[in-house]
Short mmCIF file of C-alpha atoms in Angstrom, two decimals:
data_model
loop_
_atom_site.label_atom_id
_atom_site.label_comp_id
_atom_site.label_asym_id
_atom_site.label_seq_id
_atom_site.Cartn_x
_atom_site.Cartn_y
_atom_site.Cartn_z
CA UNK A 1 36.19 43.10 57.99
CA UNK A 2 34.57 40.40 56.04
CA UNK A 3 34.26 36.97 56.96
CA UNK A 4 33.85 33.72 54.76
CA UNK A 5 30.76 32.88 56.24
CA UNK A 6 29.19 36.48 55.97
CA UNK A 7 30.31 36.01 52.01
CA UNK A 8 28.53 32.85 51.63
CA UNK A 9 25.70 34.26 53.07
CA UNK A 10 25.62 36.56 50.54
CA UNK A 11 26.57 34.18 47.20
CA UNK A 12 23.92 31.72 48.27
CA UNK A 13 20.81 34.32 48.79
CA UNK A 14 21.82 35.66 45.65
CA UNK A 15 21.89 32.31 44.01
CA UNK A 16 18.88 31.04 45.21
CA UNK A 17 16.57 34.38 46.17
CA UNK A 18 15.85 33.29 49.35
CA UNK A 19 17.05 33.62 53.27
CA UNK A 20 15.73 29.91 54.05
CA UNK A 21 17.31 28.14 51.01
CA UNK A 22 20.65 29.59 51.60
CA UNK A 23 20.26 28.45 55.17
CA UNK A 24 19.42 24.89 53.89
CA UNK A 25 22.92 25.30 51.55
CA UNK A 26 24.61 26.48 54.63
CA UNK A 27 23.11 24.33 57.17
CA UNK A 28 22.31 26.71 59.37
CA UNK A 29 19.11 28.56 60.41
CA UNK A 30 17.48 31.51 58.60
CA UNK A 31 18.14 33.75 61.71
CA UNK A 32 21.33 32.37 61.48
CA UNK A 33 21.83 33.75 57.88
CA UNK A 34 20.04 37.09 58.75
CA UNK A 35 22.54 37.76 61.64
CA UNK A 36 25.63 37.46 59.26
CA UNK A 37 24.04 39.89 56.31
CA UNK A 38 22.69 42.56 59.11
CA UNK A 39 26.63 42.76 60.05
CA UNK A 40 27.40 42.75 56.48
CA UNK A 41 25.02 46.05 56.26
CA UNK A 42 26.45 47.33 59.16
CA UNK A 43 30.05 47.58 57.88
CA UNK A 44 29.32 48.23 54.44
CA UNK A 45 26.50 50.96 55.35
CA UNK A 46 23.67 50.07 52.83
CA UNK A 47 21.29 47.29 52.45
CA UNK A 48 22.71 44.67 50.47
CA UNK A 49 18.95 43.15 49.66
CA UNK A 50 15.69 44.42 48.46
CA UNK A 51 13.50 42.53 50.52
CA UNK A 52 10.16 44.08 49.45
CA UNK A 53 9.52 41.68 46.34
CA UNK A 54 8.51 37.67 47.37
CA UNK A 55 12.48 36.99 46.13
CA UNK A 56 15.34 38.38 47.18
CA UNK A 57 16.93 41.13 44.82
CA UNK A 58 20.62 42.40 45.52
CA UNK A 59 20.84 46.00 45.38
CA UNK A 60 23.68 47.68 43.50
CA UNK A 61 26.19 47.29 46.39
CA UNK A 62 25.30 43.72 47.12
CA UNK A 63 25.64 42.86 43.45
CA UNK A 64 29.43 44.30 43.66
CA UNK A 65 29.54 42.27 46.86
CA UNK A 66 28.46 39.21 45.62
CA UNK A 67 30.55 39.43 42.68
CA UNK A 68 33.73 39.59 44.42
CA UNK A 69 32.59 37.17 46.53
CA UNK A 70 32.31 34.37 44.17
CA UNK A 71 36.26 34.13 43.09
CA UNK A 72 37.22 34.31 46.41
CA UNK A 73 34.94 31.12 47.97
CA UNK A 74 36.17 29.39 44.84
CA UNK A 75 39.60 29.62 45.70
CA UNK A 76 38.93 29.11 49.27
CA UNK A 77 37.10 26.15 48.06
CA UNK A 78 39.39 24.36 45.83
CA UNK A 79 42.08 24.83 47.89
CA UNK A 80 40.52 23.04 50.92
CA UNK A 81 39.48 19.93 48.23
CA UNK A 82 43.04 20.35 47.54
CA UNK A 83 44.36 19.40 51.20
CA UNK A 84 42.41 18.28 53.65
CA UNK A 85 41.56 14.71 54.78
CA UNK A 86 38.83 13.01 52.58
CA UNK A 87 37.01 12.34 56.39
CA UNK A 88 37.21 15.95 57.27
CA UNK A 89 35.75 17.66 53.91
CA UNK A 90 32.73 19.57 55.21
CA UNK A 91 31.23 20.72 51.69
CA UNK A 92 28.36 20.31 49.74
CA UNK A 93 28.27 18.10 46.56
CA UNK A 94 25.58 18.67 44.02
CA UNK A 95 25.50 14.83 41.93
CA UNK A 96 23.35 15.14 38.47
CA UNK A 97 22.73 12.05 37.10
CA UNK A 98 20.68 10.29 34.30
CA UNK A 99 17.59 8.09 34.82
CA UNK A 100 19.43 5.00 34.48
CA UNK A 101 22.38 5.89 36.35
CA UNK A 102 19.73 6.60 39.42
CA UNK A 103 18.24 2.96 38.33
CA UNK A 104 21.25 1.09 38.53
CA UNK A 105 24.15 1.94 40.47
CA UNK A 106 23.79 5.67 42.21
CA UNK A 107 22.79 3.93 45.61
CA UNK A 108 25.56 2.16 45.85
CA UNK A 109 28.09 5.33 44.95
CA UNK A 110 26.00 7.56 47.29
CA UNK A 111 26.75 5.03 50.20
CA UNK A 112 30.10 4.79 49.22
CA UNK A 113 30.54 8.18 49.20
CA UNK A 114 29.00 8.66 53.00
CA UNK A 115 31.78 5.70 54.39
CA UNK A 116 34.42 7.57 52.24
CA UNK A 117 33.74 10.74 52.83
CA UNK A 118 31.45 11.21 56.40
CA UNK A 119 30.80 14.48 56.74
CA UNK A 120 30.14 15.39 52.94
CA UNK A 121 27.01 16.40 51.99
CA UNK A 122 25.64 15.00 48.71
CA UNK A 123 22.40 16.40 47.09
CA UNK A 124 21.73 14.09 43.77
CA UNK A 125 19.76 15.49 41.11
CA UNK A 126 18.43 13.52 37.82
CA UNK A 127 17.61 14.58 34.90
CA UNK A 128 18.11 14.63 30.98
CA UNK A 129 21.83 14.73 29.83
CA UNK A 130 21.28 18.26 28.27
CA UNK A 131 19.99 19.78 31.41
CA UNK A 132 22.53 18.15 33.51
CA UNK A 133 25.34 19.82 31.58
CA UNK A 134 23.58 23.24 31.59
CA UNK A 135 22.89 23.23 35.29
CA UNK A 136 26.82 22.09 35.21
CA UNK A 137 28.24 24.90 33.50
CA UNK A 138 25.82 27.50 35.27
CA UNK A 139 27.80 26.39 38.35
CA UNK A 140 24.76 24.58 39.77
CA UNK A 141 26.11 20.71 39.39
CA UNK A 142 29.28 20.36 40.12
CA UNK A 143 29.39 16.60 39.16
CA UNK A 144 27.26 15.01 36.17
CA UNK A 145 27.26 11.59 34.89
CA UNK A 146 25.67 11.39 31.27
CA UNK A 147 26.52 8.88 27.98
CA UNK A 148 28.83 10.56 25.81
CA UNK A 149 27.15 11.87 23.39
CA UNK A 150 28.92 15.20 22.20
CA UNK A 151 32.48 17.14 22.99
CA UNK A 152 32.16 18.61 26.18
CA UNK A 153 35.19 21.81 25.96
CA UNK A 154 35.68 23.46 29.48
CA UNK A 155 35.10 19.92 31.61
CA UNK A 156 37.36 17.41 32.73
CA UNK A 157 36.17 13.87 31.68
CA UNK A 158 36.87 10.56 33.44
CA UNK A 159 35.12 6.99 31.62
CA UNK A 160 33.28 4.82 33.88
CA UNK A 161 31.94 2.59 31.83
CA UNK A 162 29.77 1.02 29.46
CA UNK A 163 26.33 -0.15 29.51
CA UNK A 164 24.78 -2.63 27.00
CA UNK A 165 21.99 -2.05 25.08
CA UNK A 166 19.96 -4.18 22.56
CA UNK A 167 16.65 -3.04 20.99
CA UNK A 168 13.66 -4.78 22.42
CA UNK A 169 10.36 -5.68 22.49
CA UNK A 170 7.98 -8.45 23.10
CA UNK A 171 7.94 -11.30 21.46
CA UNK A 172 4.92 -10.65 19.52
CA UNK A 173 6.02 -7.42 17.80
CA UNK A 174 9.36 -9.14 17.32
CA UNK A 175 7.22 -11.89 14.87
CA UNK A 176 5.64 -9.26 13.15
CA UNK A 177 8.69 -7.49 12.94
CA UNK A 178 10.61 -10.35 11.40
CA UNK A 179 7.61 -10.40 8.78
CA UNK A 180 7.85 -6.72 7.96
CA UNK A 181 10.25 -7.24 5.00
CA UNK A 182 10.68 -3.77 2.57
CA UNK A 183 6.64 -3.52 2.70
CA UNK A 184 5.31 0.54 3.02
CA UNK A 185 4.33 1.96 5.66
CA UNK A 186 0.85 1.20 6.42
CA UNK A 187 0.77 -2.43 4.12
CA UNK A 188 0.31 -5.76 6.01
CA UNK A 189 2.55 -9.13 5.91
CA UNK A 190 1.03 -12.05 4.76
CA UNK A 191 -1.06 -13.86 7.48
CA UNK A 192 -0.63 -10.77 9.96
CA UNK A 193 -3.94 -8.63 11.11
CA UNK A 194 -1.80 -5.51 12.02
CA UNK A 195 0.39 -2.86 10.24
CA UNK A 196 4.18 -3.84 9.63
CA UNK A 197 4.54 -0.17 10.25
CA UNK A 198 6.09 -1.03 13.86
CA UNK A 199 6.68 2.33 15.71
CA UNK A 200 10.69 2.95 17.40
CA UNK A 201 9.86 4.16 20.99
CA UNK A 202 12.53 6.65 21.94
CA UNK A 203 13.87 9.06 24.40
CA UNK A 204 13.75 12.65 23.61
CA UNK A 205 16.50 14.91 22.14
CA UNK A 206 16.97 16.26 25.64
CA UNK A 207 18.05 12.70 26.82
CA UNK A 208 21.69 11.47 25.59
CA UNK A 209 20.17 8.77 24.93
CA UNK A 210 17.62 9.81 22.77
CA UNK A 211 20.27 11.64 20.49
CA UNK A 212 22.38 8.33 20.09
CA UNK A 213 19.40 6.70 19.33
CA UNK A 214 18.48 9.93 16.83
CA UNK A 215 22.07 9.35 15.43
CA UNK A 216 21.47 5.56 14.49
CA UNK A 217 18.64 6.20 12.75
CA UNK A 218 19.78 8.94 10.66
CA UNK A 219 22.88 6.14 9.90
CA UNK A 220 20.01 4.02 8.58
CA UNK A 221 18.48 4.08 5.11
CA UNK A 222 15.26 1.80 5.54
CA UNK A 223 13.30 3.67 8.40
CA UNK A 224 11.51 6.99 8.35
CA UNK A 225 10.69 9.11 10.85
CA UNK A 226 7.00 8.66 10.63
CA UNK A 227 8.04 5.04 12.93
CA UNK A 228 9.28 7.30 16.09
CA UNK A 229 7.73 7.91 18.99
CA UNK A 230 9.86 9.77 21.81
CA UNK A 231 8.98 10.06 25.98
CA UNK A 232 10.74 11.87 28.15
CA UNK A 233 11.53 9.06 30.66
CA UNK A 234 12.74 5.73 30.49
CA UNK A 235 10.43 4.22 32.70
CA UNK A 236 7.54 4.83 30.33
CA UNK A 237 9.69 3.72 27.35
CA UNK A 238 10.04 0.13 29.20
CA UNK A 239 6.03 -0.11 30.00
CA UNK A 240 5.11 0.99 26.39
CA UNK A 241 8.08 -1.56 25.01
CA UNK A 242 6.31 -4.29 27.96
CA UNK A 243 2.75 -3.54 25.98
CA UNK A 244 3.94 -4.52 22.76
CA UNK A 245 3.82 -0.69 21.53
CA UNK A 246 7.01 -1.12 19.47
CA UNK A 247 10.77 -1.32 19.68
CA UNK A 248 12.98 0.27 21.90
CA UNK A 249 16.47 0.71 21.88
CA UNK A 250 16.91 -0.26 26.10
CA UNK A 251 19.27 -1.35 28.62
CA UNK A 252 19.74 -5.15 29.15
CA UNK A 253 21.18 -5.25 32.53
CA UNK A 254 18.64 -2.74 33.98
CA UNK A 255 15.95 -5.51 32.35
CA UNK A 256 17.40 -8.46 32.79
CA UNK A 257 14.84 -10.38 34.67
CA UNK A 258 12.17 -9.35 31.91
CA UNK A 259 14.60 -10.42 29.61
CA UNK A 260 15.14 -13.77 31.20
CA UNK A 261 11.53 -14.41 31.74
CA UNK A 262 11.00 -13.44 27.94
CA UNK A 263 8.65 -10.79 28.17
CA UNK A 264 11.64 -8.91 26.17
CA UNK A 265 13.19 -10.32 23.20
CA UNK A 266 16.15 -8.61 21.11
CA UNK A 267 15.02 -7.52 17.56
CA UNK A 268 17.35 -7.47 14.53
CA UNK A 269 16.56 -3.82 13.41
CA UNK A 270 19.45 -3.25 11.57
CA UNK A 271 20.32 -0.42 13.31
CA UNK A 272 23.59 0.02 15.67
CA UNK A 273 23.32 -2.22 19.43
CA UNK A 274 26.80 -0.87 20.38
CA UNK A 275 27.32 -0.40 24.07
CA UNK A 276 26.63 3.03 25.37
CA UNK A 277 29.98 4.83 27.39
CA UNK A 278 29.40 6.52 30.35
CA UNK A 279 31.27 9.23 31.26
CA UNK A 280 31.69 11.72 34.63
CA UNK A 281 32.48 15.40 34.21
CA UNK A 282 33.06 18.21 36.55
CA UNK A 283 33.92 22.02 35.13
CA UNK A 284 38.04 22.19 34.91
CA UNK A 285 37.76 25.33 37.86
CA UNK A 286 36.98 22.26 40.42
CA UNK A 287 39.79 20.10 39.43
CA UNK A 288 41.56 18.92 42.35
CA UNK A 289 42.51 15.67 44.99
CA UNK A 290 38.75 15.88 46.13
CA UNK A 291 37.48 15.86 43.15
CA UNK A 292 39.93 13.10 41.12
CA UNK A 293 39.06 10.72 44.34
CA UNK A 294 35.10 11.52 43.99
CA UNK A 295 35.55 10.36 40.43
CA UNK A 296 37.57 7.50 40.78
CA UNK A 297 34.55 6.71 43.35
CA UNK A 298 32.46 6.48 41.19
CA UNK A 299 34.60 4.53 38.30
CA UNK A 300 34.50 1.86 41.07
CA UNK A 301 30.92 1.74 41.84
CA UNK A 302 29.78 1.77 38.21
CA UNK A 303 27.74 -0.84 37.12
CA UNK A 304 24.62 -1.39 34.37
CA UNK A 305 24.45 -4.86 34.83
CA UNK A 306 21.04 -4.52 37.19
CA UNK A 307 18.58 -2.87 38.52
CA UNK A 308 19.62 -1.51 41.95
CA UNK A 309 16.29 -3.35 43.65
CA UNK A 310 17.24 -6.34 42.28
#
């Protein structure tokens, strides 16, 4: 007869390929995880593994196994989020968040979360919003929090809030800006030594933010796309904005102290400043009293306003 922790033995080596990262999942030891599968092979007969490449392979009768496995530690799993004690949950919690949700106010939730919940185990990941909802719906997150962006069909969706954003940049491209008027790209104001042809730093499309930013300037009908330059991290979008580079659409609260020392200056660009919604999301399979109180969590630790080592 099969047991639960023989089957998670099985879903998590053929999840992750390996004998030692399904002990890390399981928090046990790889000998540990080897014992249950050689009783596995015993009662079903047949090797559930090919163990001769560098990463695991199922065979054909540990595919079937690991198949029916999955529905059946789902069930087992949502209905143990569905009624045990927040202190006793003994799971693990994968967390994908966004660069400036890791910036700003993910210590606080992930501390939260240990005095709430003790003997949860929480595994944040951070990346781009496009990634993060990917990794979601492949079952490998089973919370994200991104900007809204897009429809998300097939996830439940809880607000947290908004962060403010402004577009910035030092107070000397901010002069030439204001000097720019309708001149082409490549001409120079009157009295200025540089182009008026002022680039728009950017996050990439991968980045929520980088397609809200991609979706003012399509709104707009006085900047080309020649102007645009993308990164693929905030943090490098703030140091080129910080060297006078260009203009950056950016979050206030996370910069508040260059802002009040006025390294950072808000621009008039003419494009859209409007504050940026955050949102939570888990798939609708996971939907249960765990999960509403691990999202109403994290409505109350929610907060742009600064920088977490401020």
């Amino acid at each position: 007869m099969f047991t639960f922790k023989q089957l998670e033995a099985v879903h998590w080596i053929a999840r992750t390929g390996s004998f030692v990262s399904a002990a890390e999942q399981l928090h046990t030891t790889q000998a540990g995880i080897s014992k249950r599968i050689r009783e596995l092979e015993q009662i079903v007969g047949e090797s559930l593994f090919d163990r001769s490449a560098r990463k695991v392979r199922l065979t054909a009768k540990g595919a079937i196994l690991a198949q029916g496995a999955e529905p059946l530690l789902r069930q087992r799993q949502a209905l143990m989020d569905e009624l045990v004690e927040p202190r006793y949950v003994d799971r693990v919690v994968h967390i994908g968040v966004t660069e400036l949700v890791s910036s700003t106010w993910l210590a606080r939730y992930l501390i939260a979360l240990q005095e709430r919940f003790p003997r949860l185990s929480i595994r944040p990941h951070v990346d781009f919003s496009d990634d993060l909802l990917a990794k979601a719906d492949a079952q490998a997150l089973d919370l994200i929090v991104i900007p809204r962006f897009a429809e998300q069909p097939g996830f439940v969706r809880r607000e947290l809030g908004a962060a403010q954003f402004d577009w910035l940049a030092t107070p000397g491209i901010k002069a030439r800006w204001a000097g720019r008027g309708v001149a082409t790209p490549g001409a120079t104001a009157p009295g200025a030594t540089a182009p008026v042809d002022i680039p728009l730093l950017m996050q990439g499309s991968g980045s929520g933010l980088g397609f809200i930013t991609e979706r003012h300037l399509q709104h707009s009908q006085q900047l080309g796309r020649n102007q645009v330059l993308r990164t693929n991290s905030l943090l490098p979008l703030v140091g080129m904005t910080l060297a006078g580079q260009g203009v950056s659409f950016l979050p206030t609260g996370y910069l508040r102290a260059e802002i009040a020392a006025g390294r950072l200056v808000a621009v008039d660009t003419g494009l859209s400043d409007e504050p940026v919604v955050y949102d939570i999301l888990y798939r609708q399979e996971l939907r249960s009293a765990l999960f509403d109180q691990l999202t109403q969590l994290a409505g109350e630790c929610c907060d742009f306003s600064t920088s977490f080592l401020a």
